[in-house]
JSON list of C-alpha atoms and ligand atoms in Angstrom, two decimals:
[
{"chain": "G", "resi": 1, "resn": "UNK", "atom": "CA", "xyz": [101.58, 74.11, 99.76]},
{"chain": "G", "resi": 2, "resn": "UNK", "atom": "CA", "xyz": [103.50, 77.37, 100.23]},
{"chain": "G", "resi": 3, "resn": "UNK", "atom": "CA", "xyz": [102.50, 80.47, 98.14]},
{"chain": "G", "resi": 4, "resn": "UNK", "atom": "CA", "xyz": [104.14, 83.80, 97.29]},
{"chain": "G", "resi": 5, "resn": "UNK", "atom": "CA", "xyz": [101.87, 86.11, 96.34]},
{"chain": "G", "resi": 6, "resn": "UNK", "atom": "CA", "xyz": [102.82, 89.61, 95.36]},
{"chain": "G", "resi": 7, "resn": "UNK", "atom": "CA", "xyz": [100.60, 92.42, 95.50]},
{"chain": "G", "resi": 8, "resn": "UNK", "atom": "CA", "xyz": [100.40, 96.54, 95.35]},
{"chain": "G", "resi": 9, "resn": "UNK", "atom": "CA", "xyz": [102.28, 99.11, 93.29]},
{"chain": "G", "resi": 10, "resn": "UNK", "atom": "CA", "xyz": [106.66, 99.47, 93.14]},
{"chain": "G", "resi": 11, "resn": "UNK", "atom": "CA", "xyz": [107.82, 103.37, 93.81]},
{"chain": "G", "resi": 12, "resn": "UNK", "atom": "CA", "xyz": [110.80, 104.33, 92.39]},
{"chain": "G", "resi": 13, "resn": "UNK", "atom": "CA", "xyz": [112.53, 106.68, 94.09]},
{"chain": "G", "resi": 14, "resn": "UNK", "atom": "CA", "xyz": [113.30, 110.25, 92.30]},
{"chain": "G", "resi": 15, "resn": "UNK", "atom": "CA", "xyz": [114.97, 112.10, 95.48]},
{"chain": "G", "resi": 16, "resn": "UNK", "atom": "CA", "xyz": [113.69, 111.66, 98.67]},
{"chain": "G", "resi": 17, "resn": "UNK", "atom": "CA", "xyz": [109.79, 113.08, 98.61]},
{"chain": "G", "resi": 18, "resn": "UNK", "atom": "CA", "xyz": [109.24, 112.10, 94.94]},
{"chain": "G", "resi": 19, "resn": "UNK", "atom": "CA", "xyz": [108.84, 108.79, 93.34]},
{"chain": "G", "resi": 20, "resn": "UNK", "atom": "CA", "xyz": [106.95, 107.45, 90.30]},
{"chain": "G", "resi": 21, "resn": "UNK", "atom": "CA", "xyz": [104.34, 104.99, 90.73]},
{"chain": "G", "resi": 22, "resn": "UNK", "atom": "CA", "xyz": [100.94, 103.40, 89.54]},
{"chain": "G", "resi": 23, "resn": "UNK", "atom": "CA", "xyz": [97.37, 103.28, 91.35]},
{"chain": "G", "resi": 24, "resn": "UNK", "atom": "CA", "xyz": [97.26, 99.88, 92.09]},
{"chain": "G", "resi": 25, "resn": "UNK", "atom": "CA", "xyz": [95.20, 99.04, 95.14]},
{"chain": "G", "resi": 26, "resn": "UNK", "atom": "CA", "xyz": [97.01, 95.94, 95.98]},
{"chain": "G", "resi": 27, "resn": "UNK", "atom": "CA", "xyz": [92.97, 94.43, 96.76]},
{"chain": "G", "resi": 28, "resn": "UNK", "atom": "CA", "xyz": [93.75, 91.73, 94.49]},
{"chain": "G", "resi": 29, "resn": "UNK", "atom": "CA", "xyz": [96.94, 90.29, 95.83]},
{"chain": "G", "resi": 30, "resn": "UNK", "atom": "CA", "xyz": [95.24, 91.19, 99.27]},
{"chain": "G", "resi": 31, "resn": "UNK", "atom": "CA", "xyz": [92.12, 88.88, 98.23]},
{"chain": "G", "resi": 32, "resn": "UNK", "atom": "CA", "xyz": [94.21, 86.05, 97.06]},
{"chain": "G", "resi": 33, "resn": "UNK", "atom": "CA", "xyz": [96.32, 86.12, 100.09]},
{"chain": "G", "resi": 34, "resn": "UNK", "atom": "CA", "xyz": [92.96, 85.36, 102.65]},
{"chain": "G", "resi": 35, "resn": "UNK", "atom": "CA", "xyz": [91.98, 83.31, 99.99]},
{"chain": "G", "resi": 36, "resn": "UNK", "atom": "CA", "xyz": [95.19, 80.70, 100.13]},
{"chain": "G", "resi": 37, "resn": "UNK", "atom": "CA", "xyz": [94.98, 81.69, 103.85]},
{"chain": "G", "resi": 38, "resn": "UNK", "atom": "CA", "xyz": [91.12, 80.55, 103.93]},
{"chain": "G", "resi": 39, "resn": "UNK", "atom": "CA", "xyz": [92.10, 77.06, 101.92]},
{"chain": "G", "resi": 40, "resn": "UNK", "atom": "CA", "xyz": [94.78, 76.65, 104.51]},
{"chain": "G", "resi": 41, "resn": "UNK", "atom": "CA", "xyz": [97.60, 77.17, 102.70]},
{"chain": "G", "resi": 42, "resn": "UNK", "atom": "CA", "xyz": [100.99, 78.86, 103.69]},
{"chain": "G", "resi": 43, "resn": "UNK", "atom": "CA", "xyz": [101.09, 82.38, 102.75]},
{"chain": "G", "resi": 44, "resn": "UNK", "atom": "CA", "xyz": [104.23, 85.01, 102.10]},
{"chain": "G", "resi": 45, "resn": "UNK", "atom": "CA", "xyz": [102.82, 88.09, 101.27]},
{"chain": "G", "resi": 46, "resn": "UNK", "atom": "CA", "xyz": [105.20, 90.43, 99.19]},
{"chain": "G", "resi": 47, "resn": "UNK", "atom": "CA", "xyz": [103.49, 94.12, 99.23]},
{"chain": "G", "resi": 48, "resn": "UNK", "atom": "CA", "xyz": [104.53, 97.30, 97.88]},
{"chain": "G", "resi": 49, "resn": "UNK", "atom": "CA", "xyz": [103.00, 99.90, 99.36]},
{"chain": "G", "resi": 50, "resn": "UNK", "atom": "CA", "xyz": [99.24, 100.18, 100.04]},
{"chain": "G", "resi": 51, "resn": "UNK", "atom": "CA", "xyz": [96.39, 101.29, 102.51]},
{"chain": "G", "resi": 52, "resn": "UNK", "atom": "CA", "xyz": [95.18, 97.64, 103.20]},
{"chain": "G", "resi": 53, "resn": "UNK", "atom": "CA", "xyz": [95.14, 96.04, 106.79]},
{"chain": "G", "resi": 54, "resn": "UNK", "atom": "CA", "xyz": [97.53, 92.69, 107.06]},
{"chain": "G", "resi": 55, "resn": "UNK", "atom": "CA", "xyz": [95.75, 89.37, 106.42]},
{"chain": "G", "resi": 56, "resn": "UNK", "atom": "CA", "xyz": [95.73, 87.31, 109.36]},
{"chain": "G", "resi": 57, "resn": "UNK", "atom": "CA", "xyz": [97.32, 83.89, 108.66]},
{"chain": "G", "resi": 58, "resn": "UNK", "atom": "CA", "xyz": [100.07, 85.12, 106.07]},
{"chain": "G", "resi": 59, "resn": "UNK", "atom": "CA", "xyz": [103.37, 86.55, 106.95]},
{"chain": "G", "resi": 60, "resn": "UNK", "atom": "CA", "xyz": [103.73, 90.13, 105.36]},
{"chain": "G", "resi": 61, "resn": "UNK", "atom": "CA", "xyz": [107.04, 91.07, 103.35]},
{"chain": "G", "resi": 62, "resn": "UNK", "atom": "CA", "xyz": [106.72, 94.72, 102.80]},
{"chain": "G", "resi": 63, "resn": "UNK", "atom": "CA", "xyz": [108.80, 96.47, 100.03]},
{"chain": "G", "resi": 64, "resn": "UNK", "atom": "CA", "xyz": [109.02, 99.06, 98.19]},
{"chain": "G", "resi": 65, "resn": "UNK", "atom": "CA", "xyz": [110.86, 99.73, 95.18]},
{"chain": "G", "resi": 66, "resn": "UNK", "atom": "CA", "xyz": [110.81, 96.82, 92.21]},
{"chain": "G", "resi": 67, "resn": "UNK", "atom": "CA", "xyz": [114.63, 96.17, 93.24]},
{"chain": "G", "resi": 68, "resn": "UNK", "atom": "CA", "xyz": [113.38, 95.31, 96.49]},
{"chain": "G", "resi": 69, "resn": "UNK", "atom": "CA", "xyz": [110.35, 93.38, 95.48]},
{"chain": "G", "resi": 70, "resn": "UNK", "atom": "CA", "xyz": [112.78, 91.20, 93.24]},
{"chain": "G", "resi": 71, "resn": "UNK", "atom": "CA", "xyz": [114.67, 90.24, 96.32]},
{"chain": "G", "resi": 72, "resn": "UNK", "atom": "CA", "xyz": [112.18, 89.42, 98.66]},
{"chain": "G", "resi": 73, "resn": "UNK", "atom": "CA", "xyz": [110.52, 87.17, 96.04]},
{"chain": "G", "resi": 74, "resn": "UNK", "atom": "CA", "xyz": [113.89, 85.49, 95.38]},
{"chain": "G", "resi": 75, "resn": "UNK", "atom": "CA", "xyz": [115.03, 84.76, 98.53]},
{"chain": "G", "resi": 76, "resn": "UNK", "atom": "CA", "xyz": [111.25, 83.02, 99.45]},
{"chain": "G", "resi": 77, "resn": "UNK", "atom": "CA", "xyz": [111.39, 81.27, 95.44]},
{"chain": "G", "resi": 78, "resn": "UNK", "atom": "CA", "xyz": [113.63, 78.38, 96.77]},
{"chain": "G", "resi": 79, "resn": "UNK", "atom": "CA", "xyz": [110.82, 77.33, 99.11]},
{"chain": "G", "resi": 80, "resn": "UNK", "atom": "CA", "xyz": [107.30, 78.18, 97.27]},
{"chain": "G", "resi": 81, "resn": "UNK", "atom": "CA", "xyz": [105.11, 75.56, 95.61]},
{"chain": "G", "resi": 82, "resn": "UNK", "atom": "CA", "xyz": [103.80, 78.27, 93.68]},
{"chain": "G", "resi": 83, "resn": "UNK", "atom": "CA", "xyz": [104.22, 82.39, 92.87]},
{"chain": "G", "resi": 84, "resn": "UNK", "atom": "CA", "xyz": [100.91, 83.93, 91.91]},
{"chain": "G", "resi": 85, "resn": "UNK", "atom": "CA", "xyz": [102.48, 87.90, 90.91]},
{"chain": "G", "resi": 86, "resn": "UNK", "atom": "CA", "xyz": [99.55, 90.53, 90.93]},
{"chain": "G", "resi": 87, "resn": "UNK", "atom": "CA", "xyz": [101.84, 93.26, 91.96]},
{"chain": "G", "resi": 88, "resn": "UNK", "atom": "CA", "xyz": [102.05, 96.36, 89.56]},
{"chain": "G", "resi": 89, "resn": "UNK", "atom": "CA", "xyz": [105.98, 96.28, 89.13]},
{"chain": "G", "resi": 90, "resn": "UNK", "atom": "CA", "xyz": [107.25, 99.43, 87.78]},
{"chain": "G", "resi": 91, "resn": "UNK", "atom": "CA", "xyz": [108.74, 98.97, 83.98]},
{"chain": "G", "resi": 92, "resn": "UNK", "atom": "CA", "xyz": [111.09, 101.61, 84.99]},
{"chain": "G", "resi": 93, "resn": "UNK", "atom": "CA", "xyz": [113.21, 103.46, 87.58]},
{"chain": "G", "resi": 94, "resn": "UNK", "atom": "CA", "xyz": [114.99, 106.76, 87.15]},
{"chain": "G", "resi": 95, "resn": "UNK", "atom": "CA", "xyz": [118.58, 106.09, 86.99]},
{"chain": "G", "resi": 96, "resn": "UNK", "atom": "CA", "xyz": [119.91, 107.96, 89.70]},
{"chain": "G", "resi": 97, "resn": "UNK", "atom": "CA", "xyz": [118.32, 108.82, 92.71]},
{"chain": "G", "resi": 98, "resn": "UNK", "atom": "CA", "xyz": [119.31, 112.45, 93.99]},
{"chain": "G", "resi": 99, "resn": "UNK", "atom": "CA", "xyz": [120.05, 112.88, 97.92]},
{"chain": "G", "resi": 100, "resn": "UNK", "atom": "CA", "xyz": [118.73, 115.88, 98.37]},
{"chain": "G", "resi": 101, "resn": "UNK", "atom": "CA", "xyz": [114.84, 117.31, 97.14]},
{"chain": "G", "resi": 102, "resn": "UNK", "atom": "CA", "xyz": [114.82, 118.69, 93.50]},
{"chain": "G", "resi": 103, "resn": "UNK", "atom": "CA", "xyz": [114.91, 122.31, 93.35]},
{"chain": "G", "resi": 104, "resn": "UNK", "atom": "CA", "xyz": [112.78, 124.11, 91.13]},
{"chain": "G", "resi": 105, "resn": "UNK", "atom": "CA", "xyz": [114.76, 126.14, 88.31]},
{"chain": "G", "resi": 106, "resn": "UNK", "atom": "CA", "xyz": [114.50, 125.94, 84.63]},
{"chain": "G", "resi": 107, "resn": "UNK", "atom": "CA", "xyz": [111.49, 124.73, 82.75]},
{"chain": "G", "resi": 108, "resn": "UNK", "atom": "CA", "xyz": [112.01, 121.79, 81.79]},
{"chain": "G", "resi": 109, "resn": "UNK", "atom": "CA", "xyz": [114.35, 118.89, 83.17]},
{"chain": "G", "resi": 110, "resn": "UNK", "atom": "CA", "xyz": [114.50, 115.74, 82.02]},
{"chain": "G", "resi": 111, "resn": "UNK", "atom": "CA", "xyz": [114.65, 112.15, 83.64]},
{"chain": "G", "resi": 112, "resn": "UNK", "atom": "CA", "xyz": [116.67, 109.43, 82.34]},
{"chain": "G", "resi": 113, "resn": "UNK", "atom": "CA", "xyz": [115.01, 106.00, 83.37]},
{"chain": "G", "resi": 114, "resn": "UNK", "atom": "CA", "xyz": [116.34, 102.32, 83.14]},
{"chain": "G", "resi": 115, "resn": "UNK", "atom": "CA", "xyz": [114.51, 99.26, 82.74]},
{"chain": "G", "resi": 116, "resn": "UNK", "atom": "CA", "xyz": [113.55, 97.66, 85.88]},
{"chain": "G", "resi": 117, "resn": "UNK", "atom": "CA", "xyz": [114.12, 93.55, 85.69]},
{"chain": "G", "resi": 118, "resn": "UNK", "atom": "CA", "xyz": [110.91, 91.50, 84.71]},
{"chain": "G", "resi": 119, "resn": "UNK", "atom": "CA", "xyz": [110.54, 89.49, 88.39]},
{"chain": "G", "resi": 120, "resn": "UNK", "atom": "CA", "xyz": [108.50, 86.50, 86.85]},
{"chain": "G", "resi": 121, "resn": "UNK", "atom": "CA", "xyz": [110.34, 86.46, 83.34]},
{"chain": "G", "resi": 122, "resn": "UNK", "atom": "CA", "xyz": [113.59, 85.75, 85.86]},
{"chain": "G", "resi": 123, "resn": "UNK", "atom": "CA", "xyz": [111.68, 82.99, 87.57]},
{"chain": "G", "resi": 124, "resn": "UNK", "atom": "CA", "xyz": [110.44, 81.83, 84.68]},
{"chain": "G", "resi": 125, "resn": "UNK", "atom": "CA", "xyz": [114.13, 80.91, 83.68]},
{"chain": "G", "resi": 126, "resn": "UNK", "atom": "CA", "xyz": [114.05, 78.79, 87.01]},
{"chain": "G", "resi": 127, "resn": "UNK", "atom": "CA", "xyz": [111.10, 77.65, 87.59]},
{"chain": "G", "resi": 128, "resn": "UNK", "atom": "CA", "xyz": [111.68, 73.77, 88.32]},
{"chain": "G", "resi": 129, "resn": "UNK", "atom": "CA", "xyz": [107.98, 72.61, 89.17]},
{"chain": "G", "resi": 130, "resn": "UNK", "atom": "CA", "xyz": [107.05, 75.79, 91.05]},
{"chain": "G", "resi": 131, "resn": "UNK", "atom": "CA", "xyz": [103.86, 77.15, 89.74]},
{"chain": "G", "resi": 132, "resn": "UNK", "atom": "CA", "xyz": [104.09, 80.44, 88.31]},
{"chain": "G", "resi": 133, "resn": "UNK", "atom": "CA", "xyz": [100.97, 82.79, 88.00]},
{"chain": "G", "resi": 134, "resn": "UNK", "atom": "CA", "xyz": [100.87, 85.98, 86.34]},
{"chain": "G", "resi": 135, "resn": "UNK", "atom": "CA", "xyz": [98.52, 88.77, 85.18]},
{"chain": "G", "resi": 136, "resn": "UNK", "atom": "CA", "xyz": [98.34, 90.71, 81.84]},
{"chain": "G", "resi": 137, "resn": "UNK", "atom": "CA", "xyz": [96.56, 94.43, 82.40]},
{"chain": "G", "resi": 138, "resn": "UNK", "atom": "CA", "xyz": [96.03, 95.67, 78.84]},
{"chain": "G", "resi": 139, "resn": "UNK", "atom": "CA", "xyz": [94.13, 98.27, 77.10]},
{"chain": "G", "resi": 140, "resn": "UNK", "atom": "CA", "xyz": [94.25, 96.42, 73.38]},
{"chain": "G", "resi": 141, "resn": "UNK", "atom": "CA", "xyz": [95.02, 93.27, 71.68]},
{"chain": "G", "resi": 142, "resn": "UNK", "atom": "CA", "xyz": [94.83, 91.83, 74.60]},
{"chain": "G", "resi": 143, "resn": "UNK", "atom": "CA", "xyz": [94.45, 88.34, 73.81]},
{"chain": "G", "resi": 144, "resn": "UNK", "atom": "CA", "xyz": [97.87, 88.59, 71.29]},
{"chain": "G", "resi": 145, "resn": "UNK", "atom": "CA", "xyz": [99.87, 90.57, 74.14]},
{"chain": "G", "resi": 146, "resn": "UNK", "atom": "CA", "xyz": [98.61, 88.08, 77.19]},
{"chain": "G", "resi": 147, "resn": "UNK", "atom": "CA", "xyz": [99.67, 84.79, 75.01]},
{"chain": "G", "resi": 148, "resn": "UNK", "atom": "CA", "xyz": [103.15, 86.80, 74.30]},
{"chain": "G", "resi": 149, "resn": "UNK", "atom": "CA", "xyz": [103.72, 86.91, 78.37]},
{"chain": "G", "resi": 150, "resn": "UNK", "atom": "CA", "xyz": [102.50, 83.70, 78.89]},
{"chain": "G", "resi": 151, "resn": "UNK", "atom": "CA", "xyz": [105.40, 81.83, 76.31]},
{"chain": "G", "resi": 152, "resn": "UNK", "atom": "CA", "xyz": [108.23, 84.56, 77.33]},
{"chain": "G", "resi": 153, "resn": "UNK", "atom": "CA", "xyz": [107.32, 84.22, 80.97]},
{"chain": "G", "resi": 154, "resn": "UNK", "atom": "CA", "xyz": [107.11, 80.59, 80.83]},
{"chain": "G", "resi": 155, "resn": "UNK", "atom": "CA", "xyz": [103.79, 80.75, 83.12]},
{"chain": "G", "resi": 156, "resn": "UNK", "atom": "CA", "xyz": [101.52, 77.97, 84.09]},
{"chain": "G", "resi": 157, "resn": "UNK", "atom": "CA", "xyz": [98.70, 80.69, 83.99]},
{"chain": "G", "resi": 158, "resn": "UNK", "atom": "CA", "xyz": [97.79, 83.94, 83.11]},
{"chain": "G", "resi": 159, "resn": "UNK", "atom": "CA", "xyz": [94.88, 85.80, 84.22]},
{"chain": "G", "resi": 160, "resn": "UNK", "atom": "CA", "xyz": [94.20, 88.80, 81.59]},
{"chain": "G", "resi": 161, "resn": "UNK", "atom": "CA", "xyz": [92.37, 91.84, 82.72]},
{"chain": "G", "resi": 162, "resn": "UNK", "atom": "CA", "xyz": [91.22, 94.56, 80.38]},
{"chain": "G", "resi": 163, "resn": "UNK", "atom": "CA", "xyz": [91.74, 97.30, 82.27]},
{"chain": "G", "resi": 164, "resn": "UNK", "atom": "CA", "xyz": [89.93, 99.80, 80.05]},
{"chain": "G", "resi": 165, "resn": "UNK", "atom": "CA", "xyz": [86.46, 97.96, 80.46]},
{"chain": "G", "resi": 166, "resn": "UNK", "atom": "CA", "xyz": [83.61, 99.01, 83.37]},
{"chain": "G", "resi": 167, "resn": "UNK", "atom": "CA", "xyz": [83.78, 96.94, 86.53]},
{"chain": "G", "resi": 168, "resn": "UNK", "atom": "CA", "xyz": [87.34, 95.59, 85.70]},
{"chain": "G", "resi": 169, "resn": "UNK", "atom": "CA", "xyz": [91.22, 97.05, 86.74]},
{"chain": "G", "resi": 170, "resn": "UNK", "atom": "CA", "xyz": [93.08, 98.40, 89.36]},
{"chain": "G", "resi": 171, "resn": "UNK", "atom": "CA", "xyz": [91.03, 100.04, 92.12]},
{"chain": "G", "resi": 172, "resn": "UNK", "atom": "CA", "xyz": [87.47, 98.39, 91.75]},
{"chain": "G", "resi": 173, "resn": "UNK", "atom": "CA", "xyz": [86.33, 95.74, 93.88]},
{"chain": "G", "resi": 174, "resn": "UNK", "atom": "CA", "xyz": [85.42, 93.53, 90.17]},
{"chain": "G", "resi": 175, "resn": "UNK", "atom": "CA", "xyz": [87.06, 91.86, 87.59]},
{"chain": "G", "resi": 176, "resn": "UNK", "atom": "CA", "xyz": [86.36, 89.69, 84.47]},
{"chain": "G", "resi": 177, "resn": "UNK", "atom": "CA", "xyz": [89.20, 88.04, 83.21]},
{"chain": "G", "resi": 178, "resn": "UNK", "atom": "CA", "xyz": [90.69, 85.84, 80.37]},
{"chain": "G", "resi": 179, "resn": "UNK", "atom": "CA", "xyz": [92.09, 83.12, 81.77]},
{"chain": "G", "resi": 180, "resn": "UNK", "atom": "CA", "xyz": [95.06, 81.11, 79.41]},
{"chain": "G", "resi": 181, "resn": "UNK", "atom": "CA", "xyz": [96.94, 77.81, 80.73]},
{"chain": "G", "resi": 182, "resn": "UNK", "atom": "CA", "xyz": [100.05, 76.76, 79.76]},
{"chain": "G", "resi": 183, "resn": "UNK", "atom": "CA", "xyz": [98.84, 75.17, 76.56]},
{"chain": "G", "resi": 184, "resn": "UNK", "atom": "CA", "xyz": [97.28, 78.46, 75.57]},
{"chain": "G", "resi": 185, "resn": "UNK", "atom": "CA", "xyz": [93.88, 77.21, 76.35]},
{"chain": "G", "resi": 186, "resn": "UNK", "atom": "CA", "xyz": [91.44, 79.88, 76.94]},
{"chain": "G", "resi": 187, "resn": "UNK", "atom": "CA", "xyz": [88.05, 80.31, 79.20]},
{"chain": "G", "resi": 188, "resn": "UNK", "atom": "CA", "xyz": [86.54, 83.45, 80.05]},
{"chain": "G", "resi": 189, "resn": "UNK", "atom": "CA", "xyz": [85.62, 83.70, 83.75]},
{"chain": "G", "resi": 190, "resn": "UNK", "atom": "CA", "xyz": [82.35, 85.61, 84.70]},
{"chain": "G", "resi": 191, "resn": "UNK", "atom": "CA", "xyz": [82.30, 89.25, 86.31]},
{"chain": "G", "resi": 192, "resn": "UNK", "atom": "CA", "xyz": [83.32, 88.58, 89.85]},
{"chain": "G", "resi": 193, "resn": "UNK", "atom": "CA", "xyz": [84.56, 90.11, 93.08]},
{"chain": "G", "resi": 194, "resn": "UNK", "atom": "CA", "xyz": [87.78, 90.25, 93.58]},
{"chain": "G", "resi": 195, "resn": "UNK", "atom": "CA", "xyz": [87.23, 88.06, 96.23]},
{"chain": "G", "resi": 196, "resn": "UNK", "atom": "CA", "xyz": [85.79, 85.13, 94.70]},
{"chain": "G", "resi": 197, "resn": "UNK", "atom": "CA", "xyz": [88.37, 85.22, 91.37]},
{"chain": "G", "resi": 198, "resn": "UNK", "atom": "CA", "xyz": [90.93, 85.25, 94.16]},
{"chain": "G", "resi": 199, "resn": "UNK", "atom": "CA", "xyz": [89.34, 81.82, 95.45]},
{"chain": "G", "resi": 200, "resn": "UNK", "atom": "CA", "xyz": [89.09, 80.58, 91.82]},
{"chain": "G", "resi": 201, "resn": "UNK", "atom": "CA", "xyz": [92.84, 81.35, 91.14]},
{"chain": "G", "resi": 202, "resn": "UNK", "atom": "CA", "xyz": [93.91, 79.46, 94.38]},
{"chain": "G", "resi": 203, "resn": "UNK", "atom": "CA", "xyz": [91.59, 76.66, 93.57]},
{"chain": "G", "resi": 204, "resn": "UNK", "atom": "CA", "xyz": [92.80, 76.58, 90.36]},
{"chain": "G", "resi": 205, "resn": "UNK", "atom": "CA", "xyz": [96.50, 76.39, 91.82]},
{"chain": "G", "resi": 206, "resn": "UNK", "atom": "CA", "xyz": [95.85, 73.64, 94.36]},
{"chain": "G", "resi": 207, "resn": "UNK", "atom": "CA", "xyz": [94.43, 71.60, 91.48]},
{"chain": "G", "resi": 208, "resn": "UNK", "atom": "CA", "xyz": [97.09, 72.13, 89.08]},
{"chain": "G", "resi": 209, "resn": "UNK", "atom": "CA", "xyz": [99.19, 71.17, 91.49]},
{"chain": "G", "resi": 210, "resn": "UNK", "atom": "CA", "xyz": [97.96, 68.01, 92.25]},
{"chain": "G", "resi": 211, "resn": "UNK", "atom": "CA", "xyz": [97.41, 66.72, 88.71]},
{"chain": "G", "resi": 212, "resn": "UNK", "atom": "CA", "xyz": [100.05, 68.38, 86.70]},
{"chain": "G", "resi": 213, "resn": "UNK", "atom": "CA", "xyz": [103.57, 68.54, 88.85]},
{"chain": "X", "resi": 1, "resn": "C5P", "atom": "O1", "xyz": [104.82, 92.05, 80.94]},
{"chain": "X", "resi": 1, "resn": "C5P", "atom": "P1", "xyz": [103.82, 92.43, 82.19]},
{"chain": "X", "resi": 1, "resn": "C5P", "atom": "O2", "xyz": [104.44, 94.18, 82.82]},
{"chain": "X", "resi": 1, "resn": "C5P", "atom": "O3", "xyz": [102.59, 92.91, 81.54]},
{"chain": "X", "resi": 1, "resn": "C5P", "atom": "O4", "xyz": [103.85, 91.89, 82.67]},
{"chain": "X", "resi": 1, "resn": "C5P", "atom": "C1", "xyz": [102.58, 91.57, 83.87]},
{"chain": "X", "resi": 1, "resn": "C5P", "atom": "C2", "xyz": [103.22, 90.71, 84.66]},
{"chain": "X", "resi": 1, "resn": "C5P", "atom": "O5", "xyz": [104.48, 90.15, 85.12]},
{"chain": "X", "resi": 1, "resn": "C5P", "atom": "C3", "xyz": [102.54, 90.46, 86.26]},
{"chain": "X", "resi": 1, "resn": "C5P", "atom": "O6", "xyz": [101.90, 88.90, 86.43]},
{"chain": "X", "resi": 1, "resn": "C5P", "atom": "C4", "xyz": [103.26, 91.39, 86.76]},
{"chain": "X", "resi": 1, "resn": "C5P", "atom": "O7", "xyz": [103.75, 91.19, 88.16]},
{"chain": "X", "resi": 1, "resn": "C5P", "atom": "C5", "xyz": [104.97, 90.81, 86.38]},
{"chain": "X", "resi": 1, "resn": "C5P", "atom": "N1", "xyz": [105.66, 91.54, 86.39]},
{"chain": "X", "resi": 1, "resn": "C5P", "atom": "C6", "xyz": [107.30, 91.24, 87.02]},
{"chain": "X", "resi": 1, "resn": "C5P", "atom": "N2", "xyz": [108.02, 92.46, 86.94]},
{"chain": "X", "resi": 1, "resn": "C5P", "atom": "C7", "xyz": [108.19, 93.31, 86.03]},
{"chain": "X", "resi": 1, "resn": "C5P", "atom": "C8", "xyz": [106.71, 93.54, 85.55]},
{"chain": "X", "resi": 1, "resn": "C5P", "atom": "C9", "xyz": [105.76, 93.03, 85.32]},
{"chain": "X", "resi": 1, "resn": "C5P", "atom": "O8", "xyz": [107.13, 90.21, 87.79]},
{"chain": "X", "resi": 1, "resn": "C5P", "atom": "N3", "xyz": [108.97, 94.31, 86.16]}
]
């Protein structure tokens, strides 16, 4: 199968030296890419800025902003059997980027932010047979919010992560998740390393492709 896997944060620049971002390490996406290559699959790894070495056997497409990531994902989408969006895409970007470094001035400045496109939701609208897998990082109402995303983004699988729980979340090496399939059927997976979780997600996707598509 051909997988598109996204990883890491995006950076939304305010001026040439400052940006809005988040602490995503990219570990989950890179683990997914490693697991898919390990199972003999083709992988395009579309990655925001991270401190991780490339994955041998995966094609690395580095991107910076959400708009860059969207362009890269869309250009590979027609050839993909599955897209796994594990990137922590910034929901907002500054409306204007200042061309020069902002200077200290008065006590306050305000920044106008505009919505970034939801890359996964856009894919959901043109999905066809391509398998779409998303992540849901929540601190409250995890199940409700995750089920809403599963539906609104038209996903085949969503992996819900309680990012406030110990041993789960952005920068660590382990995750405890509940997954929901297309029908909304839930399955709680035990606490495991990101590598084991990644392999389980890749295996799920390959099995699903064989039996459902
Ligand atoms: O709606 P929410 O941001 O919580 O959804 C998370 C899922 O949607 C993740 O799989 C993430 O990669 C994807 N996403 C996206 N484009 C955005 C925001 C999130 O593809 N602008």
